[in-house]
């Protein structure tokens, strides 16, 4: 069973470091033959601050941007979130994009790649709580990239060599759970 996995770039600000990180993850992922991958940049969806008046968990969408975002997320079996750490949490743009939808996330798997002064670990702890409410199964393996050791002068992304293996371990776990949950969804 070949599943489809989105690599979701969660920061949208001009000059974001996240783009280089997400592209690196995507390049590693693309070499695998046990899943299909797509690069999903939240910025491309031009989502405003949540502007749906209806009940999100019932899919009551009125806006074209919501419908486009919904169709995109619905098409995946699992997610790799690439997230920065903003004030010990996830970027507001990522939380906003997550909040736009509900069912599209349910009963799918997710893994995290984070970066920051302490590898973005606090943002991922935050994100794991959000995933619980969305019924997303988040795997244990995690890639944490340090601004001190995986970036040159805190700017240019230059990951330590061992990080690539961590990406593949993360993908192993997300693919295994993503397959299991796809089976569960198709049994309903
Ligand atoms: C609003 C804001 C808050 C931040 N808060 C933290 C933080 O709590 N911990 C941390 O390690 N880095 C923090 N940083 C530094 C970010 O890790 C760093 O700027 C990183 O490049 C942000 O990701 P981005 O470039 O993809 O937006 C913060 C940056 C911003 C813009």
XYZ file of C-alpha atoms and ligand atoms in Angstrom:
219
model
C 0.000 0.000 0.000
C 1.575 3.284 -1.099
C 0.418 6.171 1.043
C 0.598 9.908 0.333
C 2.432 12.104 2.795
C 2.465 15.906 2.938
C 5.542 17.741 4.081
C 3.932 20.845 5.523
C 6.010 23.993 5.820
C 4.612 25.814 8.839
C 6.277 29.237 8.801
C 5.201 31.909 6.336
C 7.278 34.991 7.140
C 9.606 36.566 4.527
C 13.120 35.149 4.904
C 11.910 32.135 6.859
C 14.473 29.446 7.651
C 11.747 26.855 7.424
C 11.811 26.685 3.654
C 15.366 25.315 3.483
C 14.547 22.823 6.234
C 11.351 21.600 4.566
C 13.067 21.317 1.158
C 15.842 19.232 2.744
C 13.270 16.894 4.312
C 11.451 16.639 0.975
C 14.665 15.768 -0.898
C 15.422 12.941 1.550
C 11.828 11.705 1.472
C 11.606 11.701 -2.333
C 14.330 9.053 -2.525
C 12.079 6.547 -0.783
C 9.871 4.154 -2.688
C 7.544 3.159 0.173
C 5.441 6.351 0.090
C 4.662 9.357 -2.107
C 5.513 12.829 -0.892
C 4.301 16.327 -1.675
C 5.667 19.651 -0.501
C 2.861 21.762 0.968
C 3.614 25.407 1.708
C 0.892 26.990 3.870
C 1.852 30.351 2.380
C 0.567 29.239 -1.051
C -2.978 28.903 0.290
C -3.308 32.558 1.351
C -5.420 31.680 4.349
C -6.676 34.701 6.288
C -7.208 34.448 10.044
C -9.954 31.863 10.448
C -13.060 33.356 8.856
C -15.506 30.435 8.692
C -18.757 31.142 10.561
C -19.963 27.521 10.573
C -18.998 24.404 12.510
C -15.564 23.337 11.318
C -15.796 19.803 12.692
C -18.862 19.272 10.494
C -17.112 20.599 7.411
C -19.416 23.613 7.077
C -17.164 25.568 4.765
C -18.268 28.725 2.962
C -15.035 30.168 1.628
C -13.120 29.099 -1.486
C -9.773 29.247 0.332
C -11.130 26.807 2.944
C -12.414 24.426 0.287
C -9.068 24.477 -1.527
C -7.148 23.863 1.695
C -9.604 21.127 2.702
C -9.216 19.274 -0.609
C -5.447 19.426 -0.344
C -5.238 18.078 3.214
C -7.937 15.502 2.582
C -5.792 13.989 -0.180
C -3.073 12.830 2.273
C -2.732 9.817 4.549
C -0.054 11.304 6.800
C 1.858 14.505 7.524
C 5.337 15.688 8.344
C 5.071 19.095 9.983
C 8.141 21.295 9.653
C 7.820 23.866 12.399
C 9.717 26.742 13.932
C 9.381 27.643 17.607
C 7.761 31.016 18.242
C 7.572 31.967 21.926
C 7.702 28.314 22.941
C 4.786 27.411 20.670
C 4.094 26.816 16.998
C 3.844 29.741 14.538
C 0.405 31.341 14.492
C 0.152 30.716 10.736
C 0.490 26.980 11.294
C -2.071 26.908 14.116
C -4.465 28.953 11.992
C -4.093 26.590 9.018
C -4.678 23.578 11.272
C -7.762 25.183 12.862
C -9.440 25.717 9.473
C -10.117 21.967 9.170
C -11.044 18.999 11.313
C -12.129 15.792 9.611
C -9.380 16.078 7.006
C -6.815 15.481 9.781
C -8.647 12.681 11.621
C -7.248 9.149 11.904
C -4.020 9.959 10.117
C -0.395 9.849 11.235
C 2.072 12.681 11.767
C 5.707 13.320 12.549
C 7.642 16.488 13.316
C 10.769 18.272 12.176
C 11.515 21.332 14.281
C 14.215 23.942 14.567
C 15.150 26.656 17.023
C 17.523 27.585 19.835
C 16.700 24.310 21.585
C 15.769 22.429 18.422
C 12.188 23.654 18.521
C 11.284 20.941 21.036
C 8.826 23.126 22.951
C 6.875 23.923 19.806
C 6.524 20.211 19.071
C 5.286 19.501 22.609
C 2.653 22.146 21.923
C 1.838 20.646 18.531
C 1.397 17.155 20.015
C -1.428 18.463 22.239
C -3.129 19.985 19.194
C -2.765 16.687 17.309
C -4.521 14.803 20.118
C -7.673 16.881 19.649
C -7.542 16.285 15.889
C -7.265 12.505 16.341
C -3.867 12.442 14.684
C -1.434 9.716 15.761
C 1.932 11.399 16.244
C 5.031 9.211 16.231
C 7.813 9.271 18.806
C 10.758 9.819 16.447
C 11.461 13.490 15.905
C 14.040 15.590 14.093
C 15.253 18.550 16.151
C 17.544 20.994 14.409
C 19.574 23.444 16.453
C 20.164 27.016 15.350
C 23.622 26.620 16.971
C 24.822 23.450 15.261
C 22.630 22.880 12.198
C 22.839 26.428 10.850
C 25.931 28.407 9.920
C 26.000 31.740 11.777
C 22.409 31.018 12.873
C 21.380 31.688 9.273
C 22.415 29.239 6.555
C 20.956 25.766 6.973
C 23.756 23.192 7.193
C 22.421 20.162 9.029
C 24.786 17.815 10.849
C 25.340 14.614 8.846
C 23.558 12.380 11.375
C 20.282 14.272 10.989
C 19.521 12.576 7.666
C 19.221 9.197 9.391
C 16.842 10.760 11.916
C 14.636 11.934 9.044
C 14.498 8.397 7.693
C 13.649 6.946 11.111
C 10.872 9.506 11.406
C 9.597 8.533 7.957
C 9.733 4.809 8.837
C 7.407 5.424 11.783
C 5.048 7.782 9.964
C 4.731 5.414 6.992
C 3.987 2.413 9.269
C 1.289 4.255 11.225
C 0.019 6.011 8.120
C -0.612 2.636 6.471
C -2.310 1.208 9.552
C -4.611 4.208 9.834
C -5.448 4.171 6.146
C -6.634 0.606 6.658
C -8.731 1.766 9.622
C -10.313 4.595 7.595
C -11.223 2.329 4.706
C -12.881 -0.195 7.077
C -15.415 2.404 8.279
C 7.981 35.609 16.928
C 9.206 34.758 17.151
C 9.355 34.097 18.355
C 10.449 33.276 18.564
N 10.524 32.538 19.712
C 11.478 31.589 19.829
C 11.446 30.687 20.914
O 10.602 30.731 21.773
N 12.407 29.754 20.981
C 13.378 29.624 20.020
O 14.202 28.725 20.094
N 13.445 30.484 18.983
C 12.506 31.457 18.867
N 12.523 32.313 17.799
C 13.649 32.221 16.863
C 13.306 31.250 15.739
O 13.668 29.949 16.128
C 14.078 31.626 14.490
O 13.817 32.986 14.183
C 13.653 30.772 13.300
O 14.408 31.175 12.184
C 12.164 30.970 12.987
O 11.748 30.167 11.920
P 11.407 30.781 10.483
O 12.636 31.521 10.042
O 11.113 29.613 9.623
O 10.253 31.697 10.659
C 11.464 33.151 17.581
C 11.301 33.860 16.370
C 10.186 34.622 16.151
C 10.029 35.318 14.814
